[in-house]
CSV table of C-alpha atoms in Angstrom, one decimal:
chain,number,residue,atom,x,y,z
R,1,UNK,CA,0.0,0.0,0.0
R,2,UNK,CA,2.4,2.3,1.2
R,3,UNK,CA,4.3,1.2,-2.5
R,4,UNK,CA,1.5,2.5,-4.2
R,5,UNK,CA,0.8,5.9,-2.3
R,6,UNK,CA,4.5,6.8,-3.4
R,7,UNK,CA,4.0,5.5,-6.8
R,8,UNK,CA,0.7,7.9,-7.0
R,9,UNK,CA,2.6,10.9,-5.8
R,10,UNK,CA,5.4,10.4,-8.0
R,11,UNK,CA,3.1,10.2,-11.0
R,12,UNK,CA,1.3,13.5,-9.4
R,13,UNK,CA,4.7,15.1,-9.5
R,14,UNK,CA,5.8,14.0,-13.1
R,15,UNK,CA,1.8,15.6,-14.5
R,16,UNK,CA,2.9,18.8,-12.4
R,17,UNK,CA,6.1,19.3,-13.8
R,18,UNK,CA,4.5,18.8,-17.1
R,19,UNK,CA,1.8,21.1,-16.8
R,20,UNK,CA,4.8,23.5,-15.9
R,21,UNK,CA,6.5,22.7,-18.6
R,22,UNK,CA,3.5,24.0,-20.5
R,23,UNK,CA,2.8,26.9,-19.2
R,24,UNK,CA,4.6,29.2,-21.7
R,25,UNK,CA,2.8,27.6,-24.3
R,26,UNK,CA,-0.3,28.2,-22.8
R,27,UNK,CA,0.6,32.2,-22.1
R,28,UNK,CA,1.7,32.3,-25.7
R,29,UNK,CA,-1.4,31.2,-27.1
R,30,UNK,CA,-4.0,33.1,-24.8
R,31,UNK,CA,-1.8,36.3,-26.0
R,32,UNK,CA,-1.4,35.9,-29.1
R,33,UNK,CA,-3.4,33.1,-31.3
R,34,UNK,CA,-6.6,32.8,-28.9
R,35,UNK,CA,-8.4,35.4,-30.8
R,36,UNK,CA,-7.4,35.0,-34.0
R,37,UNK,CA,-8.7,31.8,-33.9
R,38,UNK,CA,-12.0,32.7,-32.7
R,39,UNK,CA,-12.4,35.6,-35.2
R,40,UNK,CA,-11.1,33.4,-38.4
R,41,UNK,CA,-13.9,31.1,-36.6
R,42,UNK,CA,-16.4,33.8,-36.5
R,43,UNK,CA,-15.1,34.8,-40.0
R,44,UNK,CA,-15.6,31.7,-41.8
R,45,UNK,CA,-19.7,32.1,-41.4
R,46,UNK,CA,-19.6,35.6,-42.5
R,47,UNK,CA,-19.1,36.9,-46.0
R,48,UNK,CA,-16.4,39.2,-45.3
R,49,UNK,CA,-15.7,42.2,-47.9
R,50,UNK,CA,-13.4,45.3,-47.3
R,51,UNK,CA,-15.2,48.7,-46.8
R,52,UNK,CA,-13.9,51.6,-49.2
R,53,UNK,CA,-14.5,53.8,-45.8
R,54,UNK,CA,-12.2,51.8,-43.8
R,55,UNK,CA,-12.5,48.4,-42.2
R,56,UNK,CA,-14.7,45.7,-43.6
R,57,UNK,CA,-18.6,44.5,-44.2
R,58,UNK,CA,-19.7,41.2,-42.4
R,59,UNK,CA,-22.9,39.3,-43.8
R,60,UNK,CA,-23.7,36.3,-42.0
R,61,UNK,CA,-23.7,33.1,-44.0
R,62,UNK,CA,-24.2,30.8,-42.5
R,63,UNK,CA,-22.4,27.5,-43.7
R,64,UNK,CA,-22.6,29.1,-47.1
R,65,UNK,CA,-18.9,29.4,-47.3
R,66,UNK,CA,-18.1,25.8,-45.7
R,67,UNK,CA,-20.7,24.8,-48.5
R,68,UNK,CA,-18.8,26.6,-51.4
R,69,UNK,CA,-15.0,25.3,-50.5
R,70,UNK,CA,-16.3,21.7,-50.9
R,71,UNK,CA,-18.8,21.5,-53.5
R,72,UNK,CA,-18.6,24.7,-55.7
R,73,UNK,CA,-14.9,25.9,-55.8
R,74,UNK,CA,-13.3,24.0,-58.4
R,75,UNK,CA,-9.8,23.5,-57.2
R,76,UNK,CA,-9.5,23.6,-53.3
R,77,UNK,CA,-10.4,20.2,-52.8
R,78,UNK,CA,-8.3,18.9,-55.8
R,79,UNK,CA,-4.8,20.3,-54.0
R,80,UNK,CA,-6.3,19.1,-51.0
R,81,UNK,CA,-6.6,15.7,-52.9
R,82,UNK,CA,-2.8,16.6,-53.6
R,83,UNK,CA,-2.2,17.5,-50.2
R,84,UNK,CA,-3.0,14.2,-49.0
R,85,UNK,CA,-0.8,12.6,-52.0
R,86,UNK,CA,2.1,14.0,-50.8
R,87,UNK,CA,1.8,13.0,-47.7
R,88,UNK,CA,1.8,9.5,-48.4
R,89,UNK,CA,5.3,9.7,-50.2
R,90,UNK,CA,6.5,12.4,-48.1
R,91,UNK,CA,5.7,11.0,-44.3
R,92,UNK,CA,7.0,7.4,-44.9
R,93,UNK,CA,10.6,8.3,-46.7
R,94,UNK,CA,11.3,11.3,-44.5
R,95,UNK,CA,10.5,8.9,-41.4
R,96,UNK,CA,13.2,5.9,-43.1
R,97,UNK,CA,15.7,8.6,-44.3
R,98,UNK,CA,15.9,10.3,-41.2
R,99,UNK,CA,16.5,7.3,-38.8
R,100,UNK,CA,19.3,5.8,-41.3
R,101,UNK,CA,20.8,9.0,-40.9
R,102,UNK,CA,20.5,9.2,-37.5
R,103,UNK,CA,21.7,5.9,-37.3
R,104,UNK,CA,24.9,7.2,-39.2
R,105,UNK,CA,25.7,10.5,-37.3
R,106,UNK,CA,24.9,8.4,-34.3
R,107,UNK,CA,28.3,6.2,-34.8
R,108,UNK,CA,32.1,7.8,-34.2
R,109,UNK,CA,34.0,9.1,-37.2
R,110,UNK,CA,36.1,11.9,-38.2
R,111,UNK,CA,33.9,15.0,-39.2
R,112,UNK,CA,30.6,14.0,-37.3
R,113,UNK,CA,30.6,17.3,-36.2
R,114,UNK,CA,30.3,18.6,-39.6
R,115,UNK,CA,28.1,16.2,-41.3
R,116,UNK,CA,24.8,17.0,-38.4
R,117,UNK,CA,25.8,20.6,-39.8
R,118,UNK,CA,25.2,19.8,-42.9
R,119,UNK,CA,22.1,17.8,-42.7
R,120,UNK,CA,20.5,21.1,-40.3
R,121,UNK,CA,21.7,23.6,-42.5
R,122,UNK,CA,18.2,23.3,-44.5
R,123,UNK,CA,16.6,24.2,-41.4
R,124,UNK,CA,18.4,27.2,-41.1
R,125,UNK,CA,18.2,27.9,-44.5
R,126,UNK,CA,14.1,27.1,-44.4
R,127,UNK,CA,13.6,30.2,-41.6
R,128,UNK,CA,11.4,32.6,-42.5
R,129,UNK,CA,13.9,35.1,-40.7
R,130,UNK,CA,16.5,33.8,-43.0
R,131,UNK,CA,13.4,33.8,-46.1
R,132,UNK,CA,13.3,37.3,-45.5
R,133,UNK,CA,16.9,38.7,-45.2
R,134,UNK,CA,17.7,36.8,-48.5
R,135,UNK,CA,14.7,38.5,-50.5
R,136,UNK,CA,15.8,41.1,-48.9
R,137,UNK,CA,19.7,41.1,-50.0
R,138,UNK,CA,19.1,39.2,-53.0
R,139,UNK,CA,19.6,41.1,-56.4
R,140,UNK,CA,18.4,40.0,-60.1
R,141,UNK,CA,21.2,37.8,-60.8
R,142,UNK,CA,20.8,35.3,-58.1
R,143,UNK,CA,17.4,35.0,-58.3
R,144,UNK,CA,18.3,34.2,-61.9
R,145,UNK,CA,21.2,31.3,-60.9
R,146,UNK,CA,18.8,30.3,-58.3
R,147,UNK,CA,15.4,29.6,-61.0
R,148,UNK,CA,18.5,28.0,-63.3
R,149,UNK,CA,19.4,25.8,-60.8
R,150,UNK,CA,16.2,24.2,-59.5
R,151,UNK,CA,15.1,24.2,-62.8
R,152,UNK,CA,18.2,22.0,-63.9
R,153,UNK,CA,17.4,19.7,-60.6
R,154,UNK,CA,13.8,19.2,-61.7
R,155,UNK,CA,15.3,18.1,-65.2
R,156,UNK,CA,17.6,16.1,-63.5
R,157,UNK,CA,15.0,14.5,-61.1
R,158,UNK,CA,12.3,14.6,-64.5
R,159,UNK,CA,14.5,12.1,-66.5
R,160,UNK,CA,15.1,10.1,-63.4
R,161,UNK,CA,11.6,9.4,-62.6
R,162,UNK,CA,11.2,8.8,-66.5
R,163,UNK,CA,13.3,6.3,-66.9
R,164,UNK,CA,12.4,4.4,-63.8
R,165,UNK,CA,8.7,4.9,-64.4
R,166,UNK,CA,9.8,3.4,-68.2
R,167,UNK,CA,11.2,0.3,-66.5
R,168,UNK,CA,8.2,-0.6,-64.0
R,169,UNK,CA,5.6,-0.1,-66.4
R,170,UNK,CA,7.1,-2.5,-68.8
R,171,UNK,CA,7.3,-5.2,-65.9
R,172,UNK,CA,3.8,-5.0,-65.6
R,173,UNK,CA,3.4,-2.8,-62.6
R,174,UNK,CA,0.2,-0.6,-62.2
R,175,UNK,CA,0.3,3.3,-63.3
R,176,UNK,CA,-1.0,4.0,-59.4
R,177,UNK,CA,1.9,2.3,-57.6
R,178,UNK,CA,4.5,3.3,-60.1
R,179,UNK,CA,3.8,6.8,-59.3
R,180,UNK,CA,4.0,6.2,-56.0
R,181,UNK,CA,6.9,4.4,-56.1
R,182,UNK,CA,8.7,7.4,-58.1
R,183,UNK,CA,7.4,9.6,-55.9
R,184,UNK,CA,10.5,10.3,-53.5
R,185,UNK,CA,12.7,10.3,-56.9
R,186,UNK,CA,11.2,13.8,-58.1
R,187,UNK,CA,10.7,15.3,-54.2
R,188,UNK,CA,14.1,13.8,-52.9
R,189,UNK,CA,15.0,17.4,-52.5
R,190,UNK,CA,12.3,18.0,-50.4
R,191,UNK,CA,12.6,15.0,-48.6
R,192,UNK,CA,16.2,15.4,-47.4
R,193,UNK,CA,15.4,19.6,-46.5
R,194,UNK,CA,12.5,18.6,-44.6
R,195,UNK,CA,14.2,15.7,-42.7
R,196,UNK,CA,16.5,18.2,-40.4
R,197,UNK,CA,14.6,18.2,-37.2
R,198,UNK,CA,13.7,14.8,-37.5
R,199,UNK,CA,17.1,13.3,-37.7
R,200,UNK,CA,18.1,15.1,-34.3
R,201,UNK,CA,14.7,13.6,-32.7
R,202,UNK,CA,15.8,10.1,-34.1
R,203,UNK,CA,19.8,10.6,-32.9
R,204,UNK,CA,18.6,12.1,-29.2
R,205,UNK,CA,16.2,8.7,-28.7
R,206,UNK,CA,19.4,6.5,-30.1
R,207,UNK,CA,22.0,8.3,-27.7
R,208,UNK,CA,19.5,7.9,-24.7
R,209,UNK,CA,19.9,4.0,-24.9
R,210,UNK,CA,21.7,2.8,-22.6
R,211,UNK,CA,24.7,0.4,-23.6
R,212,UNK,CA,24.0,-2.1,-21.1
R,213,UNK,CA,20.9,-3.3,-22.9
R,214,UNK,CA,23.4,-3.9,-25.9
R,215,UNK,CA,25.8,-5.4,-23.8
R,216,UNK,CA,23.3,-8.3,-22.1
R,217,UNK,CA,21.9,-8.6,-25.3
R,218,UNK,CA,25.5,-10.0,-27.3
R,219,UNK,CA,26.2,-11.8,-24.1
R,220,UNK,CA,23.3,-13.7,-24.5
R,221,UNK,CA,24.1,-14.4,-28.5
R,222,UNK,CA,21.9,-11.8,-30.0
R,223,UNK,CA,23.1,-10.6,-33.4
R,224,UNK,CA,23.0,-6.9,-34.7
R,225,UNK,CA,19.6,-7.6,-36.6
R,226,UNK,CA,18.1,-9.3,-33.3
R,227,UNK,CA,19.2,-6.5,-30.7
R,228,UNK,CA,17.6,-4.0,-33.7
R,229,UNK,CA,14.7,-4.7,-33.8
R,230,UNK,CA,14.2,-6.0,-29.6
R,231,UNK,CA,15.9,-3.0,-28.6
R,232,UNK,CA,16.7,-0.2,-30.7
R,233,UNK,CA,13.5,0.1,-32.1
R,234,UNK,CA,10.9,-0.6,-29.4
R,235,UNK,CA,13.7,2.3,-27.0
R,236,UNK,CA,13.6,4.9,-30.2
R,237,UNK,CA,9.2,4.1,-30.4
R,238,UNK,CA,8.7,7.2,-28.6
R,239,UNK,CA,10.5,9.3,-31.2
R,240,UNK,CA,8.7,7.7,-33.7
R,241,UNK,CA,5.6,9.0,-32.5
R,242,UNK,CA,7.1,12.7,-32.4
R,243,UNK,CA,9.0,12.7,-36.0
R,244,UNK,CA,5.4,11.8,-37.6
R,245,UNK,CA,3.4,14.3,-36.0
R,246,UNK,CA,5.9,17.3,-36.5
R,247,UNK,CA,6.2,15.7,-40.1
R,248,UNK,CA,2.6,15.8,-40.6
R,249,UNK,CA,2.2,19.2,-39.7
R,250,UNK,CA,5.6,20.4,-41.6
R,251,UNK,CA,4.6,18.9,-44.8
R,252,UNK,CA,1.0,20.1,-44.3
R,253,UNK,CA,2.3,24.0,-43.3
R,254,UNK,CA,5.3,24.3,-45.8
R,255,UNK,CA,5.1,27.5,-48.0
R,256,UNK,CA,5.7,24.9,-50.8
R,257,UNK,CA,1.9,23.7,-50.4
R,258,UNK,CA,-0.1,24.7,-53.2
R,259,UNK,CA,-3.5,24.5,-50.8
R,260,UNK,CA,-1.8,26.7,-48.4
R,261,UNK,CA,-1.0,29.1,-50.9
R,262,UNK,CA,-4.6,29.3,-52.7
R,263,UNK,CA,-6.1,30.2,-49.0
R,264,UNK,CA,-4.0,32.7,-49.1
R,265,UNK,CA,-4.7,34.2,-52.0
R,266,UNK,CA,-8.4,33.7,-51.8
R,267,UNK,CA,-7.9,36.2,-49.1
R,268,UNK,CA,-5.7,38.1,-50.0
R,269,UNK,CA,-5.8,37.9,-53.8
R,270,UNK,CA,-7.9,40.2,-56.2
R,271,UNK,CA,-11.6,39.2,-55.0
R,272,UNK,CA,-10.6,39.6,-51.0
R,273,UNK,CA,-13.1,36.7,-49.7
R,274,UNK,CA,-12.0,36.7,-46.0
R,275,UNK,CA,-14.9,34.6,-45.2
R,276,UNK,CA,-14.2,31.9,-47.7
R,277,UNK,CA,-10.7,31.8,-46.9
R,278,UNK,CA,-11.4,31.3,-43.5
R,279,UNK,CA,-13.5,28.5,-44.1
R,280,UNK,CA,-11.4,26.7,-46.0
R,281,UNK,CA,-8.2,27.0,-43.1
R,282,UNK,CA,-10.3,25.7,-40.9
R,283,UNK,CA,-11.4,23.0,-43.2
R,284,UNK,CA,-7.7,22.1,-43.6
R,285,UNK,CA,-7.4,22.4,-40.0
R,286,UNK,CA,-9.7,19.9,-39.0
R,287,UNK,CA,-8.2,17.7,-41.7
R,288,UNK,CA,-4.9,17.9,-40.3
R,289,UNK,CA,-6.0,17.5,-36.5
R,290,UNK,CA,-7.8,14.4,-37.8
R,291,UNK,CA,-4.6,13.0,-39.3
R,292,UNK,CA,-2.4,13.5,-36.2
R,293,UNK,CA,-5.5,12.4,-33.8
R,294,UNK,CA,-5.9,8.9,-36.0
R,295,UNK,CA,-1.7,8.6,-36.5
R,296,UNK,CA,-1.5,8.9,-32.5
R,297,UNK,CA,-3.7,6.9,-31.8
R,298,UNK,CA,-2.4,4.1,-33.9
R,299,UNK,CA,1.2,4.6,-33.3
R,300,UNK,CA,1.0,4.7,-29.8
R,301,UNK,CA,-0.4,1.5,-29.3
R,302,UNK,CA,3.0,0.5,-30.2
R,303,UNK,CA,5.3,3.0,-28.4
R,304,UNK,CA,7.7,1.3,-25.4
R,305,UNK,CA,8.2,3.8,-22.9
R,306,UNK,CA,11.4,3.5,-20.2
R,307,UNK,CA,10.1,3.0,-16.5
């Protein structure tokens, strides 16, 4: 009994220190996101229009504009559509990439240093502080090496995909799954750019494993494939969990979406329809909180947490 009272307390302490641990979060959001969400929420069942006198006209709507996004406008819910595509290509090989990586930088070699450098430098380079100071500083010319550039990747990447498309179509192989199958050969870019974060997720798990479980493990004959798969993995689960949902939300939130971009400029594009931009956010929102919800809940029926 007396086993179980200090059990309960110390399981008291660890939810305190977490909601602690929150706290700045919390603040953050009551200051500064807790009512925009509620107007974009009030705004998405208003038609929304700006007034030549200043400020804007509200109508109410009703669901009218939740009504429009999905059965009238003609490309929101194809990019959506696209939205979702990506994620199936980009989820999976950014979540295999990033843990053979982080398998790599995890082991001792000259230049390790410099090689996690290299792999984070995207996520440097992906700021929008840096964003800004380079369109900022940037003049004609580079803009003009830069277009060249990814334009000669995409060719590269293009004739790639071509030729392996070429060869699994004439085995026989469905148009569907060679195209998903080609998939990370035309967005490897992407993939390795958006894999930063993830790859230090992945290499903190692997270094928190104690050496001790490897240890008992080859004394008892396990081979490298056995102690894998019993220990690495099952230790790293909790990462797992983490990498997916902030690749989720990443890939769903890049300034590279094409359905990010047309909410955008539905509001802020030659028509200005607030209201319908709203509606389709929080459309997307609830489509992405159902994602993470149903990849949780999945996942973590398979995370091992330490005692």
């Amino acid at each position: 009994m007396a086993m179980f009272k200090k059990k309960s307390a110390l399981t008291r302490r660890r939810d305190y220190f977490g909601f602690v641990f929150l706290i700045p979060w919390i603040v953050g959001f009551l200051l500064f996101f807790a009512y925009p969400f509620a107007h974009s929420v009030w705004m998405s069942f208003h038609n929304i229009q700006p007034n030549p006198a200043g400020g804007y006209i509200s109508d109410p709507v009703g669901f009218g504009n939740y009504v429009e996004a999905i059965r009238r406008d003609e490309e929101f819910l194809p990019l959506v559509t696209q939205s979702l595509l990506d994620l199936l290509i980009n989820v999976p090989v950014c979540m295999v990439f990033s843990f053979f990586v982080a398998v790599l930088l995890r082991q001792k070699f000259h230049g390790n240093a410099v090689a996690k450098a290299i792999f984070f430098l995207p996520v440097i380079l992906g700021t929008g502080v840096f964003l800004s100071t380079q369109a900022a500083t940037a003049d004609t010319s580079n803009v003009a090496v830069e277009g060249a550039m990814q334009e000669g990747i995409g060719a590269m990447q293009g004739l790639q995909s071509m030729n392996l498309v070429k060869i699994l179509q004439d085995i026989g192989i469905p148009e569907t799954v060679t195209s998903y199958i080609t998939g990370p050969v035309d967005q490897i870019y992407n993939v390795i750019s958006l894999s930063g974060v993830q790859i230090f997720i992945f290499l903190a798990g692997l270094n928190s494993i104690s050496p001790s479980l490897y240890e008992a493990a080859y004394i008892e004959g396990a081979s490298g494939w056995v102690a894998f798969w019993k220990i690495t993995f099952p230790m790293v689960s909790p990462s797992i969990i983490v990498n997916v949902v902030y690749t989720l939300i990443d890939n769903f939130t890049m300034s590279t979406n094409e359905t990010m971009d047309y909410i955008y400029d539905t509001a802020f594009g030659m028509n200005f329809q607030f209201g319908l931009s709203s509606a389709m956010a929080w459309i997307y929102c609830v489509l992405l909180a159902v994602l993470v919800g149903l990849s949780m809940w999945l996942i973590s029926k398979r995370v091992v947490y330490q005692a």
